Tab-separated table of C-alpha atoms and ligand atoms in Angstrom:
chain	number	residue	atom	x	y	z
A	399	MET	CA	10.403	18.276	-17.932
A	400	ASP	CA	8.078	19.922	-15.421
A	401	GLY	CA	10.310	22.062	-13.225
A	402	ASN	CA	13.333	19.978	-12.329
A	403	TYR	CA	11.401	16.737	-12.593
A	404	ASP	CA	12.809	14.875	-15.583
A	405	VAL	CA	9.979	12.459	-16.293
A	406	ALA	CA	11.503	11.434	-19.649
A	407	ALA	CA	14.665	10.273	-17.865
A	408	ILE	CA	12.552	8.435	-15.278
A	409	ARG	CA	10.566	6.698	-18.009
A	410	ARG	CA	13.763	5.456	-19.648
A	411	GLU	CA	14.444	3.482	-16.472
A	412	PHE	CA	11.251	1.431	-16.922
A	413	PRO	CA	11.677	-1.003	-19.826
A	414	ILE	CA	8.011	-2.024	-19.779
A	415	LEU	CA	6.951	1.489	-20.738
A	416	GLU	CA	8.502	0.912	-24.179
A	417	ARG	CA	6.009	-1.789	-25.093
A	418	LYS	CA	2.827	-1.537	-27.080
A	419	VAL	CA	-0.534	-2.929	-26.026
A	420	ASN	CA	-3.112	-3.756	-28.685
A	421	GLY	CA	-1.054	-1.786	-31.186
A	422	PHE	CA	-0.927	1.377	-29.061
A	423	PRO	CA	1.919	2.669	-26.890
A	424	LEU	CA	1.201	1.500	-23.347
A	425	VAL	CA	-0.334	4.169	-21.125
A	426	TYR	CA	-0.021	2.635	-17.680
A	427	LEU	CA	-2.488	4.183	-15.245
A	428	ASP	CA	-2.760	1.334	-12.754
A	429	SER	CA	0.127	1.933	-10.339
A	430	ALA	CA	-2.189	1.766	-7.323
A	431	ALA	CA	-2.741	-1.906	-8.190
A	432	SER	CA	0.968	-2.454	-8.815
A	433	ALA	CA	3.765	-0.152	-9.911
A	434	GLN	CA	6.154	-0.984	-12.752
A	435	LYS	CA	9.802	-1.762	-12.037
A	436	PRO	CA	12.882	0.347	-12.782
A	437	ARG	CA	16.006	-1.301	-14.200
A	438	THR	CA	17.790	-1.140	-10.847
A	439	VAL	CA	15.143	-3.403	-9.275
A	440	ILE	CA	15.225	-5.859	-12.174
A	441	GLU	CA	19.042	-5.854	-12.147
A	442	THR	CA	19.312	-6.241	-8.372
A	443	GLN	CA	17.160	-9.354	-8.487
A	444	ARG	CA	19.072	-10.734	-11.494
A	445	GLU	CA	22.423	-10.015	-9.827
A	446	TYR	CA	21.364	-11.747	-6.610
A	447	LEU	CA	20.006	-14.813	-8.405
A	448	SER	CA	23.036	-15.000	-10.714
A	449	HIS	CA	25.804	-14.380	-8.190
A	450	PHE	CA	24.995	-14.827	-4.531
A	451	HIS	CA	21.773	-16.711	-4.011
A	452	SER	CA	21.837	-18.775	-0.847
A	453	ASN	CA	19.659	-19.292	2.188
A	454	ILE	CA	20.166	-16.662	4.893
A	455	HIS	CA	20.982	-16.671	8.624
A	456	ARG	CA	21.823	-20.364	8.387
A	457	GLY	CA	25.144	-20.906	6.645
A	458	VAL	CA	28.752	-20.010	7.300
A	459	HIS	CA	29.824	-20.144	3.658
A	460	THR	CA	30.522	-17.065	1.541
A	461	LEU	CA	27.274	-17.063	-0.413
A	462	ALA	CA	25.215	-17.401	2.777
A	463	THR	CA	27.099	-14.495	4.335
A	464	GLN	CA	26.661	-12.284	1.266
A	465	ALA	CA	22.953	-13.110	0.950
A	466	THR	CA	22.387	-12.486	4.677
A	467	GLU	CA	24.206	-9.158	4.523
A	468	ALA	CA	22.163	-8.027	1.522
A	469	PHE	CA	18.884	-9.160	3.133
A	470	GLU	CA	19.650	-7.403	6.430
A	471	GLY	CA	20.910	-4.397	4.453
A	472	ALA	CA	17.454	-4.132	2.877
A	473	ARG	CA	15.893	-4.173	6.345
A	474	GLU	CA	18.228	-1.335	7.347
A	475	THR	CA	17.197	0.616	4.205
A	476	ILE	CA	13.503	0.240	5.132
A	477	LYS	CA	14.170	1.182	8.754
A	478	ALA	CA	16.090	4.313	7.743
A	479	HIS	CA	13.663	5.358	5.000
A	480	PHE	CA	10.565	5.051	7.187
A	481	ASN	CA	12.386	6.245	10.309
A	482	ALA	CA	11.670	3.279	12.560
A	483	ALA	CA	13.625	3.333	15.821
A	484	GLU	CA	15.463	0.067	15.147
A	485	ASN	CA	15.839	-2.702	12.570
A	486	ALA	CA	14.013	-5.164	14.851
A	487	GLU	CA	10.824	-3.170	14.254
A	488	ILE	CA	10.792	-4.062	10.542
A	489	ILE	CA	9.364	-7.513	9.827
A	490	PHE	CA	9.482	-8.792	6.276
A	491	THR	CA	6.063	-10.018	5.145
A	492	ALA	CA	4.542	-11.057	1.831
A	493	GLY	CA	2.878	-7.638	1.606
A	494	ALA	CA	0.372	-5.354	3.303
A	495	THR	CA	-2.306	-8.052	3.510
A	496	ASP	CA	0.100	-10.470	5.124
A	497	GLY	CA	1.229	-7.834	7.650
A	498	ILE	CA	-2.323	-7.037	8.769
A	499	ASN	CA	-3.098	-10.738	9.134
A	500	LEU	CA	0.034	-11.070	11.250
A	501	VAL	CA	-1.119	-8.302	13.610
A	502	ALA	CA	-4.647	-9.744	13.798
A	503	GLY	CA	-3.317	-13.262	14.392
A	504	THR	CA	-0.853	-12.290	17.114
A	505	TRP	CA	-1.539	-8.966	18.802
A	506	GLY	CA	-5.270	-9.222	18.048
A	507	ARG	CA	-5.668	-12.761	19.264
A	508	ALA	CA	-3.694	-12.021	22.438
A	509	ASN	CA	-5.292	-8.700	23.320
A	510	LEU	CA	-8.881	-8.553	22.053
A	511	THR	CA	-11.760	-10.065	24.012
A	512	ALA	CA	-15.510	-10.423	23.540
A	513	SER	CA	-16.007	-7.033	25.158
A	514	SER	CA	-13.488	-5.210	22.912
A	515	THR	CA	-14.316	-2.768	20.148
A	516	VAL	CA	-12.268	-2.278	16.971
A	517	LEU	CA	-12.799	0.901	14.928
A	518	MET	CA	-12.134	1.139	11.225
A	519	THR	CA	-13.004	3.675	8.558
A	520	ARG	CA	-15.483	3.171	5.759
A	521	LEU	CA	-12.576	3.746	3.370
A	522	GLU	CA	-10.730	0.570	4.253
A	523	HIS	CA	-9.429	-1.935	1.746
A	524	HIS	CA	-10.720	-5.477	2.379
A	525	SER	CA	-7.223	-6.311	3.686
A	526	ASN	CA	-7.813	-4.098	6.718
A	527	ILE	CA	-11.396	-5.304	7.244
A	528	VAL	CA	-11.592	-9.035	6.659
A	529	PRO	CA	-8.743	-10.221	8.961
A	530	TRP	CA	-10.512	-8.349	11.787
A	531	GLN	CA	-13.906	-9.776	10.815
A	532	ILE	CA	-12.496	-13.312	10.821
A	533	LEU	CA	-11.014	-12.738	14.274
A	534	ALA	CA	-14.226	-11.077	15.513
A	535	SER	CA	-16.250	-14.111	14.470
A	536	GLU	CA	-13.949	-16.210	16.650
A	537	ILE	CA	-13.552	-13.906	19.670
A	538	GLY	CA	-16.802	-11.965	19.522
A	539	PHE	CA	-15.542	-8.362	19.653
A	540	LYS	CA	-17.459	-5.525	17.970
A	541	ILE	CA	-16.385	-3.707	14.823
A	542	GLU	CA	-17.550	-0.089	14.520
A	543	VAL	CA	-17.238	1.941	11.331
A	544	ILE	CA	-15.964	5.528	11.259
A	545	GLU	CA	-18.077	7.478	8.781
A	546	ILE	CA	-16.839	9.655	5.950
A	547	PHE	CA	-18.068	12.702	4.049
A	548	PRO	CA	-19.080	12.359	0.384
A	549	GLU	CA	-15.778	13.874	-0.814
A	550	GLY	CA	-14.009	10.960	0.880
A	551	THR	CA	-12.652	12.477	4.082
A	552	ILE	CA	-13.066	11.082	7.573
A	553	ASP	CA	-15.837	12.621	9.665
A	554	LEU	CA	-13.832	13.655	12.724
A	555	GLU	CA	-16.951	14.272	14.779
A	556	ASP	CA	-18.043	10.703	14.164
A	557	TYR	CA	-14.497	9.507	14.870
A	558	ASN	CA	-14.462	11.284	18.234
A	559	ALA	CA	-17.919	9.913	19.050
A	560	LYS	CA	-16.737	6.366	18.281
A	561	LEU	CA	-13.534	6.880	20.273
A	562	ALA	CA	-15.793	7.481	23.268
A	563	LEU	CA	-16.672	3.756	23.008
A	564	ALA	CA	-13.126	3.108	24.326
A	565	PRO	CA	-11.945	0.943	21.410
A	566	SER	CA	-8.934	-1.292	21.827
A	567	LEU	CA	-7.755	-0.689	18.281
A	568	VAL	CA	-8.248	1.830	15.476
A	569	CYS	CA	-7.497	0.749	11.871
A	570	PHE	CA	-7.203	3.220	9.024
A	571	SER	CA	-5.532	3.541	5.673
A	572	HIS	CA	-2.975	6.317	5.307
A	573	VAL	CA	-4.147	6.835	1.716
A	574	SER	CA	-7.374	5.442	0.231
A	575	ASN	CA	-6.731	3.216	-2.782
A	576	THR	CA	-10.139	4.018	-4.281
A	577	LEU	CA	-10.562	7.724	-3.553
A	578	GLY	CA	-6.974	8.880	-3.083
A	579	THR	CA	-7.777	10.655	0.198
A	580	ILE	CA	-4.647	11.284	2.277
A	581	ASN	CA	-5.602	10.824	5.906
A	582	ASP	CA	-3.773	12.779	8.584
A	583	ALA	CA	-2.179	9.703	10.128
A	584	LYS	CA	-0.494	11.655	12.898
A	585	GLN	CA	-3.691	13.370	14.016
A	586	LEU	CA	-5.818	10.199	13.818
A	587	THR	CA	-3.155	8.298	15.784
A	588	SER	CA	-2.896	10.926	18.466
A	589	LEU	CA	-6.696	11.003	18.943
A	590	ALA	CA	-6.765	7.198	19.154
A	591	HIS	CA	-3.953	7.134	21.707
A	592	ASP	CA	-5.697	9.786	23.813
A	593	ALA	CA	-8.677	7.404	23.889
A	594	GLY	CA	-6.426	4.523	24.957
A	595	ALA	CA	-6.534	2.634	21.615
A	596	MET	CA	-3.735	1.034	19.635
A	597	VAL	CA	-3.325	2.092	16.007
A	598	MET	CA	-2.914	-0.051	12.879
A	599	VAL	CA	-2.149	1.977	9.742
A	600	ASP	CA	-2.440	0.491	6.264
A	601	GLY	CA	0.270	2.331	4.342
A	602	ALA	CA	0.031	0.339	1.097
A	603	GLN	CA	-0.943	3.423	-0.915
A	604	ALA	CA	1.074	5.990	1.036
A	605	ALA	CA	4.527	4.411	0.999
A	606	PRO	CA	5.036	4.797	-2.801
A	607	HIS	CA	3.812	8.374	-2.915
A	608	MET	CA	5.092	10.380	0.048
A	609	ASN	CA	7.707	10.490	2.761
A	610	VAL	CA	6.436	8.497	5.729
A	611	ASP	CA	8.013	9.077	9.144
A	612	LEU	CA	6.848	6.304	11.461
A	613	GLN	CA	8.175	7.806	14.679
A	614	ASP	CA	6.512	11.100	13.839
A	615	ILE	CA	3.153	9.415	13.091
A	616	ASN	CA	3.677	7.407	16.277
A	617	CYS	CA	1.341	4.588	15.182
A	618	ASP	CA	1.752	1.150	16.723
A	619	PHE	CA	1.667	-0.857	13.485
A	620	TYR	CA	2.176	0.123	9.838
A	621	VAL	CA	2.175	-2.103	6.753
A	622	ALA	CA	3.224	-1.648	3.125
A	623	SER	CA	3.670	-3.735	-0.035
A	624	GLY	CA	6.877	-3.817	-2.065
A	625	HIS	CA	5.185	-4.147	-5.439
A	626	LYS	CA	3.422	-0.818	-5.083
A	627	MET	CA	6.792	0.810	-4.265
A	628	TYR	CA	8.388	-0.176	-7.595
A	629	GLY	CA	9.697	-3.373	-5.987
A	630	PRO	CA	8.804	-7.043	-6.490
A	631	THR	CA	5.558	-8.794	-5.611
A	632	GLY	CA	5.397	-11.155	-2.629
A	633	ILE	CA	7.405	-8.901	-0.323
A	634	GLY	CA	6.481	-6.075	2.024
A	635	PHE	CA	6.926	-5.148	5.631
A	636	LEU	CA	5.170	-4.749	8.920
A	637	TYR	CA	6.420	-2.081	11.296
A	638	GLY	CA	5.606	-2.580	14.951
A	639	LYS	CA	6.858	-0.782	18.036
A	640	ARG	CA	9.543	-2.887	19.659
A	641	ALA	CA	7.853	-3.261	23.045
A	642	LEU	CA	4.697	-4.541	21.351
A	643	LEU	CA	6.604	-6.993	19.167
A	644	ASP	CA	8.474	-8.276	22.225
A	645	ALA	CA	5.192	-8.918	24.037
A	646	MET	CA	3.335	-10.445	21.070
A	647	PRO	CA	3.131	-14.222	20.742
A	648	PRO	CA	4.689	-15.713	17.602
A	649	TRP	CA	2.590	-16.211	14.494
A	650	ARG	CA	3.689	-18.944	12.112
A	651	GLY	CA	5.904	-21.609	13.567
A	652	GLY	CA	8.965	-22.969	11.825
A	653	GLY	CA	12.643	-22.449	11.242
A	654	GLU	CA	14.410	-19.239	12.297
A	655	MET	CA	11.608	-17.990	14.562
A	656	ILE	CA	12.757	-20.136	17.486
A	657	SER	CA	15.433	-19.857	20.100
A	658	SER	CA	15.365	-23.519	21.086
A	659	VAL	CA	13.092	-26.443	20.238
A	660	SER	CA	12.579	-29.462	22.429
A	661	PHE	CA	10.144	-32.324	22.994
A	662	ASP	CA	10.985	-32.252	26.692
A	663	VAL	CA	10.871	-28.604	27.746
A	664	PRO	CA	8.849	-25.751	26.224
A	665	THR	CA	10.112	-24.468	22.882
A	666	THR	CA	11.377	-20.882	23.143
A	667	PHE	CA	11.222	-18.165	20.537
A	668	ASN	CA	13.643	-15.819	18.841
A	669	VAL	CA	13.625	-12.031	19.277
A	670	PRO	CA	11.858	-9.685	16.808
A	671	PRO	CA	11.966	-9.442	13.862
A	672	TYR	CA	12.983	-13.115	13.476
A	673	LYS	CA	10.230	-14.297	15.834
A	674	PHE	CA	7.775	-13.374	13.070
A	675	GLU	CA	9.784	-14.581	10.072
A	676	ALA	CA	9.332	-18.350	10.068
A	677	GLY	CA	10.778	-20.261	7.137
A	678	THR	CA	12.924	-19.159	4.224
A	679	PRO	CA	11.754	-15.680	3.200
A	680	HIS	CA	11.533	-14.027	-0.231
A	681	ILE	CA	15.240	-13.163	-0.178
A	682	SER	CA	15.579	-11.735	-3.676
A	683	GLY	CA	12.362	-9.784	-3.149
A	684	ALA	CA	13.591	-8.183	0.063
A	685	ILE	CA	16.924	-7.206	-1.485
A	686	ALA	CA	15.215	-5.773	-4.562
A	687	LEU	CA	12.738	-3.907	-2.340
A	688	GLY	CA	15.764	-2.240	-0.745
A	689	ALA	CA	16.884	-1.224	-4.255
A	690	ALA	CA	13.385	0.074	-5.051
A	691	ILE	CA	13.384	2.271	-1.948
A	692	LYS	CA	16.810	3.633	-2.835
A	693	TRP	CA	15.476	4.353	-6.323
A	694	MET	CA	12.497	6.281	-4.882
A	695	GLU	CA	14.916	8.204	-2.664
A	696	SER	CA	17.101	9.036	-5.666
A	697	VAL	CA	14.108	10.693	-7.348
A	698	GLY	CA	12.883	12.106	-4.027
A	699	LEU	CA	9.509	11.242	-2.525
A	700	ASP	CA	8.630	14.941	-2.244
A	701	ASN	CA	9.329	15.336	-5.979
A	702	ILE	CA	7.264	12.254	-6.822
A	703	ALA	CA	4.402	13.537	-4.633
A	704	ALA	CA	4.464	17.002	-6.249
A	705	HIS	CA	4.539	15.522	-9.754
A	706	GLU	CA	1.660	13.141	-9.025
A	707	LEU	CA	-0.363	15.953	-7.447
A	708	ALA	CA	0.076	18.064	-10.590
A	709	LEU	CA	-1.061	15.103	-12.723
A	710	THR	CA	-4.065	14.543	-10.469
A	711	LYS	CA	-5.165	18.175	-10.652
A	712	TYR	CA	-4.739	18.161	-14.433
A	713	ALA	CA	-6.703	14.893	-14.723
A	714	HIS	CA	-9.546	16.319	-12.600
A	715	GLU	CA	-9.734	19.413	-14.793
A	716	LYS	CA	-9.695	17.476	-18.066
A	717	LEU	CA	-12.015	14.662	-17.003
A	718	LEU	CA	-14.639	17.025	-15.635
A	719	GLN	CA	-15.003	18.474	-19.138
A	720	ILE	CA	-16.507	15.135	-20.233
A	721	GLU	CA	-20.292	15.235	-20.106
A	722	GLY	CA	-21.849	12.936	-17.508
A	723	LEU	CA	-18.525	12.133	-15.810
A	724	ARG	CA	-18.451	12.195	-12.015
A	725	ILE	CA	-15.290	11.908	-9.924
A	726	TYR	CA	-15.427	9.975	-6.642
A	727	GLY	CA	-12.886	11.254	-4.131
A	728	THR	CA	-12.428	14.998	-4.129
A	729	ALA	CA	-10.634	15.529	-0.820
A	730	GLU	CA	-8.345	18.548	-0.645
A	731	HIS	CA	-5.430	16.305	0.317
A	732	LYS	CA	-5.346	13.638	-2.347
A	733	ALA	CA	-2.754	11.289	-3.782
A	734	GLY	CA	-2.529	10.272	-7.445
A	735	VAL	CA	-5.777	8.322	-7.722
A	736	VAL	CA	-8.738	9.414	-9.845
A	737	SER	CA	-11.879	7.283	-9.632
A	738	PHE	CA	-14.782	8.139	-11.869
A	739	LEU	CA	-17.977	6.978	-13.554
A	740	VAL	CA	-19.676	8.094	-16.737
A	741	GLU	CA	-23.453	8.269	-16.517
A	742	GLY	CA	-25.162	5.287	-18.144
A	743	ILE	CA	-21.956	3.290	-18.784
A	744	HIS	CA	-20.743	0.345	-16.734
A	745	PRO	CA	-17.146	0.856	-15.541
A	746	SER	CA	-15.975	-2.532	-16.816
A	747	ASP	CA	-17.233	-1.722	-20.351
A	748	LEU	CA	-15.191	1.464	-20.272
A	749	GLY	CA	-12.137	-0.340	-18.898
A	750	THR	CA	-12.298	-2.959	-21.643
A	751	LEU	CA	-12.515	-0.376	-24.416
A	752	LEU	CA	-9.730	1.706	-22.879
A	753	ASP	CA	-7.515	-1.386	-22.871
A	754	GLN	CA	-8.158	-1.852	-26.581
A	755	LEU	CA	-6.698	1.631	-27.000
A	756	GLY	CA	-3.596	0.804	-24.949
A	757	ILE	CA	-4.750	2.442	-21.698
A	758	ALA	CA	-4.411	0.330	-18.546
A	759	VAL	CA	-6.828	1.411	-15.804
A	760	ARG	CA	-8.499	-0.597	-13.087
A	761	THR	CA	-12.255	-1.050	-12.894
A	762	GLY	CA	-14.509	-2.573	-10.242
A	763	HIS	CA	-14.859	-2.168	-6.495
A	764	HIS	CA	-11.073	-2.023	-5.882
A	765	CYS	CA	-11.450	-4.320	-2.863
A	766	THR	CA	-13.487	-1.622	-1.091
A	767	GLU	CA	-17.002	-3.012	-1.378
A	768	PRO	CA	-18.366	-1.308	1.771
A	769	LEU	CA	-17.271	2.031	0.295
A	770	MET	CA	-18.887	1.286	-3.091
A	771	ASP	CA	-22.099	0.218	-1.324
A	772	TRP	CA	-22.097	3.487	0.605
A	773	TYR	CA	-21.897	5.461	-2.648
A	774	LYS	CA	-24.506	3.036	-4.095
A	775	ILE	CA	-22.358	2.308	-7.136
A	776	PRO	CA	-21.082	-1.009	-8.558
A	777	GLY	CA	-17.521	0.249	-8.837
A	778	THR	CA	-15.532	2.904	-10.639
A	779	VAL	CA	-12.961	3.329	-13.362
A	780	ARG	CA	-9.726	4.199	-11.577
A	781	ALA	CA	-6.708	5.893	-13.117
A	782	SER	CA	-3.743	5.953	-10.746
A	783	PHE	CA	-0.376	7.598	-11.221
A	784	GLY	CA	3.223	6.665	-10.590
A	785	ALA	CA	6.477	8.580	-10.831
A	786	TYR	CA	6.676	7.824	-14.577
A	787	ASN	CA	3.297	9.157	-15.722
A	788	THR	CA	3.033	12.252	-17.875
A	789	PHE	CA	0.511	14.913	-18.782
A	790	ASP	CA	0.415	13.207	-22.205
A	791	ASP	CA	-0.815	10.054	-20.432
A	792	VAL	CA	-3.731	12.066	-19.035
A	793	ASP	CA	-4.464	13.514	-22.482
A	794	ALA	CA	-4.365	9.999	-23.954
A	795	LEU	CA	-6.810	8.797	-21.279
A	796	VAL	CA	-9.213	11.647	-21.994
A	797	ALA	CA	-9.046	11.144	-25.776
A	798	ALA	CA	-9.558	7.382	-25.432
A	799	LEU	CA	-12.452	7.944	-23.031
A	800	GLU	CA	-14.160	10.267	-25.481
A	801	ARG	CA	-13.821	7.621	-28.189
A	802	ALA	CA	-15.030	4.834	-25.902
A	803	ILE	CA	-18.019	6.842	-24.672
A	804	LYS	CA	-19.128	7.513	-28.277
A	805	MET	CA	-18.947	3.792	-28.988
A	806	LEU	CA	-20.893	2.845	-25.862
A	807	LYS	CA	-23.654	5.478	-25.988
B	2018	LIG	N1	-4.724	-2.550	-3.481
B	2018	LIG	C1	-5.547	-1.876	-5.657
B	2018	LIG	O1	-5.694	-2.040	-6.877
B	2018	LIG	P1	-1.354	-6.452	-1.169
B	2018	LIG	O2	-2.284	-7.148	-2.125
B	2018	LIG	O3	-1.184	-7.178	0.134
B	2018	LIG	O4	-0.062	-6.057	-1.805
B	2018	LIG	O5	-2.049	-5.036	-0.843
B	2018	LIG	C2	-3.326	-5.011	-0.302
B	2018	LIG	C3	-3.791	-3.608	-0.104
B	2018	LIG	C4	-3.954	-3.136	1.185
B	2018	LIG	N2	-4.326	-1.879	1.419
B	2018	LIG	C5	-4.551	-1.007	0.434
B	2018	LIG	C6	-4.943	0.394	0.768
B	2018	LIG	C7	-4.409	-1.429	-0.893
B	2018	LIG	O6	-4.639	-0.558	-1.877
B	2018	LIG	C8	-4.045	-2.758	-1.173
B	2018	LIG	C9	-3.949	-3.256	-2.583
B	2018	LIG	C10	-4.701	-2.872	-4.897
B	2018	LIG	O7	-6.026	-0.935	-5.068
B	2018	LIG	C11	-5.112	-4.269	-5.197
B	2018	LIG	S1	-6.730	-4.637	-4.589
């Protein structure tokens, strides 16, 4: 136990943490890629599939009603947890990537022109770059990059200078998946709004690690992925302000997103969120995501954040004792992500050897190639923490690294 945080009890809720990998107890340090699942999430999905699976919003029978209630209950859980103003502002998507593509394909296509400018930070994940690049190649708008300082924080002077270009949209990640930097989403949003821009926040790495209050941030769009929040893959959400969602054209066409379809008069569309949820959604995923959020709430996001911060500080201290090791991402406000390189060793060689010792880390560019290019490095080794990680996990990483480095040098 550290303080009141009973990490041993938390670990018991994650069956996967009992397994061995390559003969060693699993040390899972890759939660930024995808978090492991507590029993309540696994059970919720099993319970739904075993007892009340049905399509939703379409049937009058008992199973359809129960499935619809559970699905809409999950939407309510997301709305309440993230403090959206109403359930209609929460659109189920396949994940953060899907949500950003939705905004680009609807709001972006309807509102950006050849003379528009879109700002984004150098920290962005490809998911918050490429959909805008694809649209820019079609429409012809300009993309401008907000520069960062070497420790991984946004250069506010550069941001203000770029805001003077009167951008239509500013895109930034709430937390960097590669460096761990926590951006001040409220401040960045307010500056963007003062300049007349809309704001798209990529919350994929913030939602699992801190309390996020959407009305307080006041951004226009926010996306997150269920699988990083201890929930299933293939489900996530897009938050959008109601007035914007009302005005946006639909995205994918199909069942459920319409009000009326005709060959004779124009087809009309449903209200948000259904306007953006064509086809049968990932019902079990949405319901289990609701369970995952309730699980995070039961531990307390502030407790998870404090625990992960303590692990991060400890990892920095211990790792920096290794000769030739450099940490990328040293912002004062940092989430549980530690990216590093060891002089003379390729990150993927280190990652492979660490795996042989039971340690799961991610290596490579972490879908942030422009950031890696800026640092002039091929990638990093990244250890990332979840609610279930321990100080022993950090010690195991350091010991395995020392062994691996000896083998590689
Ligand atoms: N980052 C990582 O290892 P999806 O794949 O849609 O669930 O999430 C995409 C995404 C968007 N934004 C940020 C900041 C992210 O970190 C991710 C996913 C994983 O860092 C996989 S590349």
